[in-house]
């Protein structure tokens, strides 16, 4: 198994929020699961989700006009 590199803090926070959601999760689901003390602008959250998808940490599937996100790695990894 290849080693998984450490995620920057913002990306790790978004992944932790995604793991708290029932997959697949919408952007709104992920935003609601983020800690209240660290709110994230919608555009920032979408950028981080896109970046995590490009790195292979999650999969984004289109559902009409929105995307649904599924983690591709477990929280234990």
PDB file of C-alpha atoms in Angstrom:
ATOM      1  CA  UNK A   1       0.000   0.000   0.000  1.00  0.00           C
ATOM      2  CA  UNK A   2       1.340   3.431  -0.862  1.00  0.00           C
ATOM      3  CA  UNK A   3       1.967   5.892   1.932  1.00  0.00           C
ATOM      4  CA  UNK A   4      -0.618   8.619   2.306  1.00  0.00           C
ATOM      5  CA  UNK A   5       0.911  12.040   2.707  1.00  0.00           C
ATOM      6  CA  UNK A   6      -0.199  14.403   5.436  1.00  0.00           C
ATOM      7  CA  UNK A   7      -2.963  16.782   4.369  1.00  0.00           C
ATOM      8  CA  UNK A   8      -2.788  20.540   4.983  1.00  0.00           C
ATOM      9  CA  UNK A   9      -4.995  21.627   7.904  1.00  0.00           C
ATOM     10  CA  UNK A  10      -7.904  22.953   5.787  1.00  0.00           C
ATOM     11  CA  UNK A  11      -8.033  19.791   3.665  1.00  0.00           C
ATOM     12  CA  UNK A  12      -7.841  17.559   6.739  1.00  0.00           C
ATOM     13  CA  UNK A  13     -10.702  19.504   8.355  1.00  0.00           C
ATOM     14  CA  UNK A  14     -12.870  19.025   5.255  1.00  0.00           C
ATOM     15  CA  UNK A  15     -12.047  15.286   5.112  1.00  0.00           C
ATOM     16  CA  UNK A  16     -12.947  14.923   8.807  1.00  0.00           C
ATOM     17  CA  UNK A  17     -16.275  16.657   8.117  1.00  0.00           C
ATOM     18  CA  UNK A  18     -16.891  14.360   5.130  1.00  0.00           C
ATOM     19  CA  UNK A  19     -16.179  11.265   7.267  1.00  0.00           C
ATOM     20  CA  UNK A  20     -18.834  12.490   9.753  1.00  0.00           C
ATOM     21  CA  UNK A  21     -21.436  12.579   6.956  1.00  0.00           C
ATOM     22  CA  UNK A  22     -23.418   9.687   5.503  1.00  0.00           C
ATOM     23  CA  UNK A  23     -21.907   9.108   2.028  1.00  0.00           C
ATOM     24  CA  UNK A  24     -22.485  10.345  -0.528  1.00  0.00           C
ATOM     25  CA  UNK A  25     -22.592  13.842   0.993  1.00  0.00           C
ATOM     26  CA  UNK A  26     -23.505  17.145  -0.614  1.00  0.00           C
ATOM     27  CA  UNK A  27     -21.466  20.312  -0.193  1.00  0.00           C
ATOM     28  CA  UNK A  28     -24.103  21.538   2.275  1.00  0.00           C
ATOM     29  CA  UNK A  29     -23.779  18.315   4.312  1.00  0.00           C
ATOM     30  CA  UNK A  30     -20.010  18.772   4.533  1.00  0.00           C
ATOM     31  CA  UNK A  31     -20.382  22.456   5.451  1.00  0.00           C
ATOM     32  CA  UNK A  32     -22.832  21.543   8.238  1.00  0.00           C
ATOM     33  CA  UNK A  33     -20.355  18.979   9.615  1.00  0.00           C
ATOM     34  CA  UNK A  34     -17.490  21.485   9.794  1.00  0.00           C
ATOM     35  CA  UNK A  35     -16.678  22.755  13.295  1.00  0.00           C
ATOM     36  CA  UNK A  36     -18.655  25.897  14.103  1.00  0.00           C
ATOM     37  CA  UNK A  37     -15.500  27.668  15.274  1.00  0.00           C
ATOM     38  CA  UNK A  38     -13.949  27.291  11.803  1.00  0.00           C
ATOM     39  CA  UNK A  39     -16.640  28.237   9.261  1.00  0.00           C
ATOM     40  CA  UNK A  40     -15.583  28.081   5.610  1.00  0.00           C
ATOM     41  CA  UNK A  41     -16.886  30.170   2.718  1.00  0.00           C
ATOM     42  CA  UNK A  42     -18.802  28.158   0.101  1.00  0.00           C
ATOM     43  CA  UNK A  43     -16.248  28.954  -2.617  1.00  0.00           C
ATOM     44  CA  UNK A  44     -13.362  27.936  -0.353  1.00  0.00           C
ATOM     45  CA  UNK A  45     -15.092  24.665   0.562  1.00  0.00           C
ATOM     46  CA  UNK A  46     -15.737  23.861  -3.112  1.00  0.00           C
ATOM     47  CA  UNK A  47     -12.076  24.590  -3.928  1.00  0.00           C
ATOM     48  CA  UNK A  48     -10.871  22.301  -1.134  1.00  0.00           C
ATOM     49  CA  UNK A  49     -13.290  19.526  -2.196  1.00  0.00           C
ATOM     50  CA  UNK A  50     -12.040  19.820  -5.789  1.00  0.00           C
ATOM     51  CA  UNK A  51      -8.418  19.669  -4.622  1.00  0.00           C
ATOM     52  CA  UNK A  52      -9.129  16.573  -2.486  1.00  0.00           C
ATOM     53  CA  UNK A  53     -10.750  14.915  -5.507  1.00  0.00           C
ATOM     54  CA  UNK A  54      -7.695  15.675  -7.666  1.00  0.00           C
ATOM     55  CA  UNK A  55      -5.465  14.124  -4.985  1.00  0.00           C
ATOM     56  CA  UNK A  56      -7.607  10.959  -4.911  1.00  0.00           C
ATOM     57  CA  UNK A  57      -9.013  11.356  -1.398  1.00  0.00           C
ATOM     58  CA  UNK A  58     -12.635  11.588  -2.518  1.00  0.00           C
ATOM     59  CA  UNK A  59     -14.873  11.032  -5.531  1.00  0.00           C
ATOM     60  CA  UNK A  60     -17.342  13.630  -6.771  1.00  0.00           C
ATOM     61  CA  UNK A  61     -20.411  12.430  -8.660  1.00  0.00           C
ATOM     62  CA  UNK A  62     -22.823  14.811 -10.381  1.00  0.00           C
ATOM     63  CA  UNK A  63     -26.456  14.726  -9.264  1.00  0.00           C
ATOM     64  CA  UNK A  64     -28.229  17.267 -11.436  1.00  0.00           C
ATOM     65  CA  UNK A  65     -26.627  20.633 -10.694  1.00  0.00           C
ATOM     66  CA  UNK A  66     -24.884  19.518  -7.504  1.00  0.00           C
ATOM     67  CA  UNK A  67     -22.034  17.165  -6.690  1.00  0.00           C
ATOM     68  CA  UNK A  68     -22.125  14.371  -4.145  1.00  0.00           C
ATOM     69  CA  UNK A  69     -18.859  13.485  -2.414  1.00  0.00           C
ATOM     70  CA  UNK A  70     -17.718  10.030  -1.305  1.00  0.00           C
ATOM     71  CA  UNK A  71     -14.473   9.477   0.619  1.00  0.00           C
ATOM     72  CA  UNK A  72     -12.082   7.067  -1.109  1.00  0.00           C
ATOM     73  CA  UNK A  73      -9.894   6.526   1.959  1.00  0.00           C
ATOM     74  CA  UNK A  74     -10.949   5.582   5.448  1.00  0.00           C
ATOM     75  CA  UNK A  75     -10.378   7.829   8.424  1.00  0.00           C
ATOM     76  CA  UNK A  76      -8.077   5.156   9.882  1.00  0.00           C
ATOM     77  CA  UNK A  77      -5.764   5.461   6.852  1.00  0.00           C
TER      78      UNK A  77
END
